[in-house]
Amino acid sequence: MSSLRPRRWWALAVLAGAQFMVIMDTSIIGVALPEMQRDLGFSTGGLQWVFNAYVVAFGGLLLLGGRLSDLFGARRVFAAGWVVLIAGSVIAAAATGAGTEIAGRAVQGVGSALIAPSSMTLLMVLFSGQPKELPKAMAFYGAAAPAGGTAGVFLGGVITEWLSWPWVFVVYVPIGLLTLAVVPALLPAVPGRRSSLDLAGAAAVTGGLALAVYAIVQAPDKGWTAGSTLLELAGAVLLLVAFVGIQRALRSPLMPLRVWRTPNLAAANLAMTLLGAAWIPMWYFLNLYLQQVLGYGAFSSGAALVPMTALMMVLMVGVTGRLIGRFGTKPLIATGLAVLAGGLGVLSAISPSGGFLTDVLPGSLISAVGMSLAFIPAMMAAIGGVAPEESGLASGIVNTTYQVGSAIGLAAMTAIATSQGAGELGDLPALTDGFQAAFVGAAIVALAGAAMAALTLRTPKEAAAEVPATEEAEVRSTR
């Protein structure tokens, strides 16, 4: 371990780059979708699965990816994830039909579900013994996520305009191969734990989460009260209930339920869920407003989001870590979500005849400040209290809650926007009314998250006081 310390910042660059690429994969295909529809024969309804296949596989398998990281070693799982992601990228780039394209995107999602939690475990291994450096490392890592989301829109526009749509997938191949080449030299060989793999639990939770995400992303088209939607959601609930039962019954479960007794784990994951449910709709509908109402092209709309991304990176890297050291995670999470709600409130005042400087820039920058204050503290609060051997599991949980929250929030805000006129393409007032409603809905979610964080998160002193009481309760329960 000591021999790796001089290179830990290079290792962090690899891990942050992985986080950047994983999140970018959700947005880089957006601008390329019309060309893909024409070349691959997608129906209008089927086209959304170029995006959804990745999200369903990614969100549904994150928890399993975290557990595999704990059992088989984080570096090994991280490398395996890149191999799978490269394979999925090749399939997606070479696709000549809709079915093959969707399959390639699903394989990409599987690879990302292995990369995301294992990279967080590796980060904690590299910096957990460096209390002054850990917040800064988390800041670099955390900034990579929103940067990847915005960069995907920008790069997708550049690649699609100057090359062709397969190149949005081809770009992952050389980056993946380069990452695999440096893994042995830069990343620590974290040993796995000798334990059996809970295959029944893995199947139940993966199926339940995947079915839930599937139902949520389909609901705006099918209808929230449609029989198929209700049946899918009921099936997801049954699978997740079965998962909890399996975890209670097994001696070596996929997710030991005791992990939820870790102070702040549940509260931080709730905050992360609501953060994703507010942030992703903001980014999504702001991009639509730029293109469908203000008339921006793909390249211009991506460039319009650069100030927001740049501000987040500056704040996360240069400011948030210092604020965590001074105030702790709880005040920052609550304040960040409240500021995000304020930014969304400003964005809800957009108009059909608006402009970038008046309607987009102020609200987007305020929202960026809120995200910068909340994201890294929520991640640290969710992971910081668990035992080292369960860091991969905790990382898988918090990544899952963010992705599922994002899917739920986007689906709900899409339904709200559509009901208020956002489905009327070409009708600028109706589109603007729908987008305004989505921003208001997301602001309410963020405000609820701020209130929940203030009420449920514990300060370090309060969390420490809970541990002896919890241990005493466990002793009594075994008597």
Short mmCIF file of C-alpha atoms in Angstrom, two decimals:
data_model
loop_
_atom_site.label_atom_id
_atom_site.label_comp_id
_atom_site.label_asym_id
_atom_site.label_seq_id
_atom_site.Cartn_x
_atom_site.Cartn_y
_atom_site.Cartn_z
CA MET A 1 0.00 0.00 0.00
CA SER A 2 2.76 2.46 0.85
CA SER A 3 4.34 1.97 -2.56
CA LEU A 4 1.09 3.10 -4.15
CA ARG A 5 0.70 6.29 -2.12
CA PRO A 6 2.94 8.48 -4.34
CA ARG A 7 0.75 7.51 -7.28
CA ARG A 8 -2.61 7.78 -5.54
CA TRP A 9 -3.54 10.99 -7.38
CA TRP A 10 -2.86 9.30 -10.71
CA ALA A 11 -5.05 6.46 -9.50
CA LEU A 12 -7.73 8.97 -8.58
CA ALA A 13 -7.57 10.35 -12.12
CA VAL A 14 -8.30 6.84 -13.44
CA LEU A 15 -11.23 6.39 -11.02
CA ALA A 16 -12.68 9.84 -11.70
CA GLY A 17 -12.30 9.21 -15.42
CA ALA A 18 -14.24 5.98 -15.03
CA GLN A 19 -17.04 7.81 -13.21
CA PHE A 20 -17.02 10.46 -15.96
CA MET A 21 -17.38 7.84 -18.70
CA VAL A 22 -20.08 5.84 -16.90
CA ILE A 23 -22.30 8.90 -16.46
CA MET A 24 -21.48 10.28 -19.91
CA ASP A 25 -22.84 7.05 -21.38
CA THR A 26 -26.33 8.08 -20.25
CA SER A 27 -26.27 11.36 -22.20
CA ILE A 28 -23.89 11.03 -25.16
CA ILE A 29 -26.43 9.20 -27.31
CA GLY A 30 -29.15 11.89 -27.00
CA VAL A 31 -28.19 13.96 -30.03
CA ALA A 32 -27.50 10.83 -32.14
CA LEU A 33 -30.97 9.32 -31.65
CA PRO A 34 -32.60 10.71 -34.85
CA GLU A 35 -29.82 9.28 -37.05
CA MET A 36 -29.97 5.95 -35.19
CA GLN A 37 -33.72 5.79 -35.70
CA ARG A 38 -33.32 6.32 -39.43
CA ASP A 39 -30.43 3.87 -39.90
CA LEU A 40 -31.57 1.06 -37.58
CA GLY A 41 -35.33 1.17 -38.16
CA PHE A 42 -36.47 2.06 -34.64
CA SER A 43 -40.11 2.87 -34.11
CA THR A 44 -40.92 6.13 -32.32
CA GLY A 45 -41.79 4.24 -29.15
CA GLY A 46 -38.89 1.83 -29.41
CA LEU A 47 -36.25 4.54 -29.80
CA GLN A 48 -36.33 5.38 -26.09
CA TRP A 49 -34.84 1.95 -25.34
CA VAL A 50 -31.47 3.08 -26.65
CA PHE A 51 -31.40 5.11 -23.42
CA ASN A 52 -33.58 2.91 -21.21
CA ALA A 53 -31.70 -0.37 -21.85
CA TYR A 54 -28.57 1.18 -20.35
CA VAL A 55 -30.40 2.73 -17.38
CA VAL A 56 -32.31 -0.46 -16.54
CA ALA A 57 -29.17 -2.64 -16.60
CA PHE A 58 -27.09 -0.04 -14.77
CA GLY A 59 -29.63 0.70 -12.05
CA GLY A 60 -30.73 -2.90 -11.61
CA LEU A 61 -27.24 -4.37 -11.23
CA LEU A 62 -25.44 -1.72 -9.15
CA LEU A 63 -26.13 -3.45 -5.85
CA LEU A 64 -24.86 -6.76 -7.20
CA GLY A 65 -21.80 -4.98 -8.60
CA GLY A 66 -21.02 -3.57 -5.18
CA ARG A 67 -21.28 -6.95 -3.51
CA LEU A 68 -19.11 -8.61 -6.16
CA SER A 69 -16.52 -5.92 -5.48
CA ASP A 70 -16.46 -6.89 -1.80
CA LEU A 71 -16.29 -10.62 -2.49
CA PHE A 72 -13.84 -10.82 -5.39
CA GLY A 73 -11.75 -7.69 -4.93
CA ALA A 74 -12.45 -4.17 -6.18
CA ARG A 75 -9.61 -3.98 -8.72
CA ARG A 76 -10.58 -7.27 -10.32
CA VAL A 77 -14.24 -6.24 -10.63
CA PHE A 78 -13.27 -2.77 -11.88
CA ALA A 79 -11.21 -4.31 -14.69
CA ALA A 80 -13.93 -6.84 -15.51
CA GLY A 81 -16.42 -3.98 -15.78
CA TRP A 82 -14.28 -2.25 -18.39
CA VAL A 83 -14.00 -5.45 -20.41
CA VAL A 84 -17.80 -5.75 -20.42
CA LEU A 85 -18.27 -2.05 -21.23
CA ILE A 86 -15.86 -2.31 -24.18
CA ALA A 87 -17.72 -5.38 -25.47
CA GLY A 88 -21.06 -3.58 -25.20
CA SER A 89 -19.65 -0.54 -27.00
CA VAL A 90 -18.42 -2.69 -29.89
CA ILE A 91 -21.83 -4.37 -30.18
CA ALA A 92 -23.66 -1.03 -30.09
CA ALA A 93 -21.33 0.59 -32.64
CA ALA A 94 -21.55 -2.34 -35.07
CA ALA A 95 -25.33 -2.82 -34.76
CA THR A 96 -27.32 -3.07 -37.97
CA GLY A 97 -30.71 -3.46 -36.35
CA ALA A 98 -32.70 -2.19 -33.39
CA GLY A 99 -32.49 -5.41 -31.36
CA THR A 100 -28.70 -5.60 -31.55
CA GLU A 101 -28.40 -1.93 -30.59
CA ILE A 102 -30.56 -2.40 -27.50
CA ALA A 103 -28.56 -5.50 -26.53
CA GLY A 104 -25.30 -3.58 -26.84
CA ARG A 105 -26.62 -0.79 -24.66
CA ALA A 106 -27.73 -3.31 -22.01
CA VAL A 107 -24.25 -4.87 -22.00
CA GLN A 108 -22.77 -1.39 -21.55
CA GLY A 109 -25.06 -0.94 -18.53
CA VAL A 110 -23.82 -4.20 -17.01
CA GLY A 111 -20.22 -3.05 -17.36
CA SER A 112 -20.98 0.30 -15.76
CA ALA A 113 -22.75 -1.42 -12.86
CA LEU A 114 -19.47 -3.22 -12.11
CA ILE A 115 -17.28 -0.14 -12.57
CA ALA A 116 -19.16 2.41 -10.45
CA PRO A 117 -19.20 0.69 -7.01
CA SER A 118 -15.75 -0.87 -7.36
CA SER A 119 -14.22 2.51 -8.23
CA MET A 120 -15.65 4.01 -5.05
CA THR A 121 -14.20 1.14 -3.00
CA LEU A 122 -10.78 1.71 -4.57
CA LEU A 123 -10.99 5.42 -3.79
CA MET A 124 -11.75 4.69 -0.14
CA VAL A 125 -8.83 2.23 0.03
CA LEU A 126 -6.45 4.82 -1.42
CA PHE A 127 -7.52 7.77 0.74
CA SER A 128 -9.28 6.45 3.85
CA GLY A 129 -6.02 6.75 5.80
CA GLN A 130 -5.61 10.36 4.66
CA PRO A 131 -8.37 12.33 6.47
CA LYS A 132 -7.16 15.66 5.09
CA GLU A 133 -7.02 14.37 1.52
CA LEU A 134 -10.22 12.27 1.44
CA PRO A 135 -12.63 15.24 1.01
CA LYS A 136 -10.50 16.59 -1.82
CA ALA A 137 -10.36 13.17 -3.48
CA MET A 138 -14.13 12.82 -3.12
CA ALA A 139 -14.50 16.28 -4.64
CA PHE A 140 -12.57 15.30 -7.78
CA TYR A 141 -14.51 12.05 -8.01
CA GLY A 142 -17.86 13.71 -7.37
CA ALA A 143 -17.26 16.46 -9.93
CA ALA A 144 -16.74 13.81 -12.60
CA ALA A 145 -20.40 12.73 -12.49
CA PRO A 146 -22.14 16.01 -13.46
CA ALA A 147 -19.26 16.84 -15.78
CA GLY A 148 -19.79 13.54 -17.59
CA GLY A 149 -23.52 14.15 -17.94
CA THR A 150 -23.04 17.57 -19.50
CA ALA A 151 -20.02 16.58 -21.58
CA GLY A 152 -22.07 13.75 -23.07
CA VAL A 153 -24.51 16.23 -24.61
CA PHE A 154 -21.68 18.42 -25.93
CA LEU A 155 -19.48 15.61 -27.25
CA GLY A 156 -22.47 13.74 -28.66
CA GLY A 157 -23.32 16.79 -30.74
CA VAL A 158 -19.74 17.22 -31.96
CA ILE A 159 -19.30 13.52 -32.82
CA THR A 160 -22.67 13.19 -34.54
CA GLU A 161 -22.19 16.38 -36.56
CA TRP A 162 -18.62 15.70 -37.71
CA LEU A 163 -18.47 11.87 -37.80
CA SER A 164 -21.49 9.55 -37.43
CA TRP A 165 -23.55 8.00 -34.63
CA PRO A 166 -21.48 4.75 -34.20
CA TRP A 167 -18.59 6.88 -33.01
CA VAL A 168 -20.43 7.81 -29.81
CA PHE A 169 -19.81 4.16 -28.86
CA VAL A 170 -16.44 3.66 -30.55
CA VAL A 171 -14.92 6.36 -28.32
CA TYR A 172 -15.24 4.00 -25.33
CA VAL A 173 -12.99 1.35 -26.86
CA PRO A 174 -9.58 3.14 -26.83
CA ILE A 175 -10.36 4.78 -23.49
CA GLY A 176 -11.30 1.41 -22.01
CA LEU A 177 -8.18 -0.29 -23.34
CA LEU A 178 -5.97 2.48 -21.98
CA THR A 179 -7.66 2.19 -18.58
CA LEU A 180 -7.10 -1.57 -18.50
CA ALA A 181 -3.44 -1.03 -19.37
CA VAL A 182 -2.79 1.24 -16.36
CA VAL A 183 -4.93 -0.62 -13.81
CA PRO A 184 -2.16 -3.01 -12.60
CA ALA A 185 0.32 -0.18 -12.06
CA LEU A 186 -1.93 2.38 -10.42
CA LEU A 187 -4.77 0.69 -8.57
CA PRO A 188 -4.33 -1.31 -5.35
CA ALA A 189 -5.01 -5.05 -5.39
CA VAL A 190 -7.80 -5.13 -2.80
CA PRO A 191 -8.36 -8.68 -1.52
CA GLY A 192 -11.86 -10.11 -1.63
CA ARG A 193 -13.66 -11.82 1.21
CA ARG A 194 -14.11 -15.56 1.41
CA SER A 195 -17.88 -15.99 1.28
CA SER A 196 -20.57 -17.65 -0.77
CA LEU A 197 -22.44 -15.57 -3.33
CA ASP A 198 -26.13 -15.16 -2.61
CA LEU A 199 -27.45 -15.99 -6.08
CA ALA A 200 -31.12 -16.09 -5.02
CA GLY A 201 -30.86 -12.69 -3.38
CA ALA A 202 -28.96 -11.32 -6.37
CA ALA A 203 -31.66 -12.53 -8.75
CA ALA A 204 -34.46 -11.13 -6.58
CA VAL A 205 -32.98 -7.65 -6.04
CA THR A 206 -31.70 -7.32 -9.61
CA GLY A 207 -35.03 -8.41 -11.02
CA GLY A 208 -36.96 -6.18 -8.63
CA LEU A 209 -34.90 -3.07 -9.30
CA ALA A 210 -34.78 -3.66 -13.05
CA LEU A 211 -38.55 -4.24 -13.20
CA ALA A 212 -39.18 -1.12 -11.11
CA VAL A 213 -36.97 1.03 -13.33
CA TYR A 214 -38.56 -0.52 -16.44
CA ALA A 215 -42.05 0.28 -15.18
CA ILE A 216 -41.08 3.83 -14.24
CA VAL A 217 -39.47 4.74 -17.55
CA GLN A 218 -42.39 3.23 -19.48
CA ALA A 219 -45.12 4.79 -17.35
CA PRO A 220 -45.24 8.22 -19.07
CA ASP A 221 -46.11 6.48 -22.38
CA LYS A 222 -48.30 3.65 -21.05
CA GLY A 223 -49.93 5.63 -18.24
CA TRP A 224 -49.31 5.40 -14.49
CA THR A 225 -52.64 3.64 -13.91
CA ALA A 226 -52.38 1.29 -16.90
CA GLY A 227 -52.78 -2.38 -16.04
CA SER A 228 -49.32 -3.28 -17.34
CA THR A 229 -47.67 -0.51 -15.30
CA LEU A 230 -49.44 -1.55 -12.09
CA LEU A 231 -48.61 -5.20 -12.72
CA GLU A 232 -44.94 -4.42 -13.29
CA LEU A 233 -44.72 -2.28 -10.15
CA ALA A 234 -46.49 -4.97 -8.12
CA GLY A 235 -44.03 -7.55 -9.44
CA ALA A 236 -41.12 -5.31 -8.50
CA VAL A 237 -42.47 -4.93 -4.95
CA LEU A 238 -42.94 -8.69 -4.58
CA LEU A 239 -39.40 -9.38 -5.76
CA LEU A 240 -37.95 -6.79 -3.38
CA VAL A 241 -39.98 -8.18 -0.46
CA ALA A 242 -38.70 -11.63 -1.36
CA PHE A 243 -35.17 -10.21 -1.39
CA VAL A 244 -35.55 -8.90 2.17
CA GLY A 245 -36.84 -12.30 3.27
CA ILE A 246 -33.88 -14.05 1.67
CA GLN A 247 -31.45 -11.66 3.36
CA ARG A 248 -32.99 -12.41 6.75
CA ALA A 249 -32.74 -16.16 6.21
CA LEU A 250 -29.17 -16.52 4.92
CA ARG A 251 -25.97 -16.54 6.92
CA SER A 252 -23.98 -14.85 4.10
CA PRO A 253 -26.52 -12.64 2.31
CA LEU A 254 -25.93 -10.33 -0.62
CA MET A 255 -26.83 -7.32 1.54
CA PRO A 256 -26.55 -7.91 5.28
CA LEU A 257 -29.50 -5.99 6.68
CA ARG A 258 -27.39 -4.85 9.62
CA VAL A 259 -25.68 -2.42 7.24
CA TRP A 260 -28.79 -0.25 7.45
CA ARG A 261 -28.10 0.26 11.14
CA THR A 262 -25.01 2.24 10.16
CA PRO A 263 -25.65 5.83 11.29
CA ASN A 264 -26.80 8.09 8.44
CA LEU A 265 -26.77 5.36 5.79
CA ALA A 266 -30.55 5.32 5.29
CA ALA A 267 -30.93 9.10 5.66
CA ALA A 268 -28.07 9.85 3.25
CA ASN A 269 -29.48 7.45 0.67
CA LEU A 270 -32.88 9.12 0.95
CA ALA A 271 -31.20 12.47 0.35
CA MET A 272 -29.34 11.03 -2.64
CA THR A 273 -32.60 9.64 -4.06
CA LEU A 274 -34.32 13.03 -3.88
CA LEU A 275 -31.21 14.80 -5.20
CA GLY A 276 -31.25 12.61 -8.31
CA ALA A 277 -35.02 13.04 -8.65
CA ALA A 278 -34.60 16.83 -8.76
CA TRP A 279 -31.29 17.24 -10.59
CA ILE A 280 -31.74 14.94 -13.60
CA PRO A 281 -35.14 16.44 -14.61
CA MET A 282 -33.57 19.92 -14.33
CA TRP A 283 -30.75 18.97 -16.69
CA TYR A 284 -33.09 17.11 -19.08
CA PHE A 285 -35.77 19.81 -19.42
CA LEU A 286 -33.26 22.64 -19.56
CA ASN A 287 -31.69 20.94 -22.58
CA LEU A 288 -35.14 20.53 -24.18
CA TYR A 289 -35.95 24.20 -23.53
CA LEU A 290 -32.73 25.26 -25.21
CA GLN A 291 -33.38 23.15 -28.31
CA GLN A 292 -37.16 23.09 -28.70
CA VAL A 293 -38.04 26.61 -27.55
CA LEU A 294 -34.94 28.77 -27.98
CA GLY A 295 -33.96 26.94 -31.17
CA TYR A 296 -30.42 25.95 -30.18
CA GLY A 297 -28.67 23.20 -32.11
CA ALA A 298 -27.04 20.17 -30.52
CA PHE A 299 -23.61 21.80 -30.30
CA SER A 300 -24.97 25.12 -29.02
CA SER A 301 -27.17 23.55 -26.36
CA GLY A 302 -24.24 21.52 -25.06
CA ALA A 303 -22.09 24.66 -24.97
CA ALA A 304 -24.84 26.50 -23.06
CA LEU A 305 -24.50 23.98 -20.23
CA VAL A 306 -20.73 24.43 -19.95
CA PRO A 307 -20.89 27.36 -17.46
CA MET A 308 -23.04 25.27 -15.12
CA THR A 309 -20.64 22.32 -15.37
CA ALA A 310 -17.55 24.48 -14.96
CA LEU A 311 -18.98 26.10 -11.82
CA MET A 312 -19.78 22.69 -10.32
CA MET A 313 -16.29 21.41 -10.95
CA VAL A 314 -14.67 24.51 -9.44
CA LEU A 315 -16.90 24.38 -6.35
CA MET A 316 -16.65 20.62 -5.82
CA VAL A 317 -12.88 20.55 -6.20
CA GLY A 318 -11.98 23.82 -4.51
CA VAL A 319 -14.72 24.59 -1.99
CA THR A 320 -16.93 21.68 -0.96
CA GLY A 321 -14.17 19.68 0.73
CA ARG A 322 -13.22 22.64 2.90
CA LEU A 323 -16.84 23.22 3.85
CA ILE A 324 -17.21 19.58 4.86
CA GLY A 325 -14.21 19.91 7.14
CA ARG A 326 -15.67 23.01 8.77
CA PHE A 327 -19.41 22.29 8.96
CA GLY A 328 -19.83 18.54 8.42
CA THR A 329 -22.07 16.80 5.90
CA LYS A 330 -25.55 17.42 7.33
CA PRO A 331 -25.71 21.23 6.94
CA LEU A 332 -24.28 21.03 3.43
CA ILE A 333 -26.75 18.40 2.24
CA ALA A 334 -29.74 20.30 3.56
CA THR A 335 -28.46 23.66 2.31
CA GLY A 336 -27.49 22.25 -1.08
CA LEU A 337 -30.92 20.77 -1.70
CA ALA A 338 -32.56 24.03 -0.63
CA VAL A 339 -30.34 26.04 -2.99
CA LEU A 340 -31.12 23.58 -5.80
CA ALA A 341 -34.82 24.15 -5.12
CA GLY A 342 -34.19 27.89 -5.42
CA GLY A 343 -32.42 27.46 -8.74
CA LEU A 344 -35.28 25.36 -10.08
CA GLY A 345 -37.68 28.03 -8.91
CA VAL A 346 -35.78 30.61 -10.96
CA LEU A 347 -35.84 28.30 -14.00
CA SER A 348 -39.62 27.93 -13.66
CA ALA A 349 -39.90 31.55 -14.83
CA ILE A 350 -38.69 30.71 -18.37
CA SER A 351 -40.66 32.25 -21.23
CA PRO A 352 -41.27 31.33 -24.89
CA SER A 353 -39.38 34.45 -25.99
CA GLY A 354 -36.61 34.14 -23.41
CA GLY A 355 -32.87 34.09 -23.84
CA PHE A 356 -29.81 32.38 -22.44
CA LEU A 357 -28.61 35.25 -20.25
CA THR A 358 -32.03 35.98 -18.76
CA ASP A 359 -33.81 32.62 -18.59
CA VAL A 360 -31.11 29.93 -18.52
CA LEU A 361 -27.86 31.15 -17.00
CA PRO A 362 -29.05 32.49 -13.59
CA GLY A 363 -31.16 29.48 -12.63
CA SER A 364 -28.64 26.96 -13.97
CA LEU A 365 -25.79 28.51 -11.97
CA ILE A 366 -27.84 28.59 -8.76
CA SER A 367 -28.78 24.95 -9.32
CA ALA A 368 -25.12 24.12 -9.89
CA VAL A 369 -24.24 25.64 -6.52
CA GLY A 370 -26.89 23.48 -4.85
CA MET A 371 -25.65 20.31 -6.52
CA SER A 372 -22.06 21.14 -5.60
CA LEU A 373 -22.97 21.53 -1.92
CA ALA A 374 -25.11 18.38 -1.65
CA PHE A 375 -23.69 15.63 -3.86
CA ILE A 376 -20.31 14.88 -2.28
CA PRO A 377 -21.48 15.26 1.36
CA ALA A 378 -24.38 12.87 0.66
CA MET A 379 -21.98 10.35 -0.86
CA MET A 380 -19.60 10.64 2.09
CA ALA A 381 -22.41 10.37 4.64
CA ALA A 382 -23.69 7.21 2.96
CA ILE A 383 -20.32 5.47 2.74
CA GLY A 384 -18.23 6.91 5.57
CA GLY A 385 -19.69 4.91 8.44
CA VAL A 386 -19.60 1.37 7.04
CA ALA A 387 -16.92 -1.21 7.70
CA PRO A 388 -14.13 -1.32 5.07
CA GLU A 389 -15.16 -4.80 3.92
CA GLU A 390 -18.65 -3.48 3.09
CA SER A 391 -17.61 -0.28 1.30
CA GLY A 392 -18.41 -1.80 -2.10
CA LEU A 393 -21.88 -2.73 -0.90
CA ALA A 394 -22.49 0.76 0.50
CA SER A 395 -21.25 2.31 -2.74
CA GLY A 396 -23.57 0.06 -4.73
CA ILE A 397 -26.49 1.09 -2.53
CA VAL A 398 -25.88 4.84 -2.85
CA ASN A 399 -25.31 4.62 -6.61
CA THR A 400 -28.50 2.58 -6.91
CA THR A 401 -30.58 5.07 -4.94
CA TYR A 402 -29.28 7.96 -7.07
CA GLN A 403 -30.04 6.14 -10.33
CA VAL A 404 -33.46 4.94 -9.21
CA GLY A 405 -34.27 8.41 -7.87
CA SER A 406 -33.21 9.89 -11.21
CA ALA A 407 -35.44 7.49 -13.12
CA ILE A 408 -38.43 8.11 -10.87
CA GLY A 409 -37.95 11.87 -10.92
CA LEU A 410 -37.51 12.06 -14.68
CA ALA A 411 -40.54 9.84 -15.33
CA ALA A 412 -42.72 11.81 -12.91
CA MET A 413 -41.64 15.22 -14.24
CA THR A 414 -42.08 14.01 -17.83
CA ALA A 415 -45.66 13.03 -16.98
CA ILE A 416 -46.25 16.44 -15.38
CA ALA A 417 -44.68 18.33 -18.30
CA THR A 418 -46.67 16.35 -20.87
CA SER A 419 -49.93 16.97 -19.03
CA GLN A 420 -49.22 20.70 -19.15
CA GLY A 421 -48.49 20.84 -22.88
CA ALA A 422 -44.89 19.73 -23.35
CA GLY A 423 -45.98 17.13 -25.90
CA GLU A 424 -47.08 19.82 -28.37
CA LEU A 425 -43.95 20.15 -30.51
CA GLY A 426 -43.82 23.49 -32.32
CA ASP A 427 -46.22 25.18 -29.89
CA LEU A 428 -43.71 27.29 -27.96
CA PRO A 429 -46.10 28.58 -25.26
CA ALA A 430 -47.40 25.05 -24.58
CA LEU A 431 -43.89 23.61 -24.48
CA THR A 432 -42.79 26.35 -22.09
CA ASP A 433 -45.79 25.75 -19.82
CA GLY A 434 -44.88 22.06 -19.62
CA PHE A 435 -41.23 22.76 -18.86
CA GLN A 436 -42.21 25.31 -16.21
CA ALA A 437 -44.38 22.70 -14.51
CA ALA A 438 -41.50 20.20 -14.56
CA PHE A 439 -39.15 22.72 -12.94
CA VAL A 440 -41.72 23.50 -10.24
CA GLY A 441 -42.21 19.78 -9.55
CA ALA A 442 -38.46 19.21 -9.31
CA ALA A 443 -38.14 22.22 -6.98
CA ILE A 444 -40.73 20.68 -4.65
CA VAL A 445 -38.77 17.41 -4.64
CA ALA A 446 -35.52 19.23 -3.79
CA LEU A 447 -37.22 21.23 -1.04
CA ALA A 448 -38.64 18.02 0.43
CA GLY A 449 -35.14 16.56 0.31
CA ALA A 450 -33.75 19.54 2.22
CA ALA A 451 -36.38 19.14 4.93
CA MET A 452 -35.84 15.38 5.19
CA ALA A 453 -32.07 15.84 5.43
CA ALA A 454 -32.43 18.39 8.21
CA LEU A 455 -34.76 16.08 10.14
CA THR A 456 -33.16 12.65 9.62
CA LEU A 457 -29.40 13.12 9.25
CA ARG A 458 -27.28 12.98 12.39
CA THR A 459 -24.21 14.96 13.30
CA PRO A 460 -21.05 12.94 14.15
CA LYS A 461 -21.75 13.31 17.90
CA GLU A 462 -25.35 12.15 17.51
CA ALA A 463 -24.27 9.25 15.28
CA ALA A 464 -21.61 8.15 17.79
CA ALA A 465 -24.19 8.21 20.57
CA GLU A 466 -26.45 5.88 18.57
CA VAL A 467 -23.83 3.13 18.19
CA PRO A 468 -23.68 1.94 21.82
CA ALA A 469 -27.47 1.90 21.98
CA THR A 470 -27.64 -0.16 18.81
CA GLU A 471 -25.04 -2.63 20.06
CA GLU A 472 -26.86 -3.00 23.38
CA ALA A 473 -30.08 -3.71 21.52
CA GLU A 474 -28.32 -6.39 19.47
CA VAL A 475 -27.01 -8.05 22.64
CA ARG A 476 -30.47 -8.08 24.17
CA SER A 477 -31.95 -9.54 20.98
CA THR A 478 -29.57 -12.53 21.14
CA ARG A 479 -30.38 -13.41 24.73
#
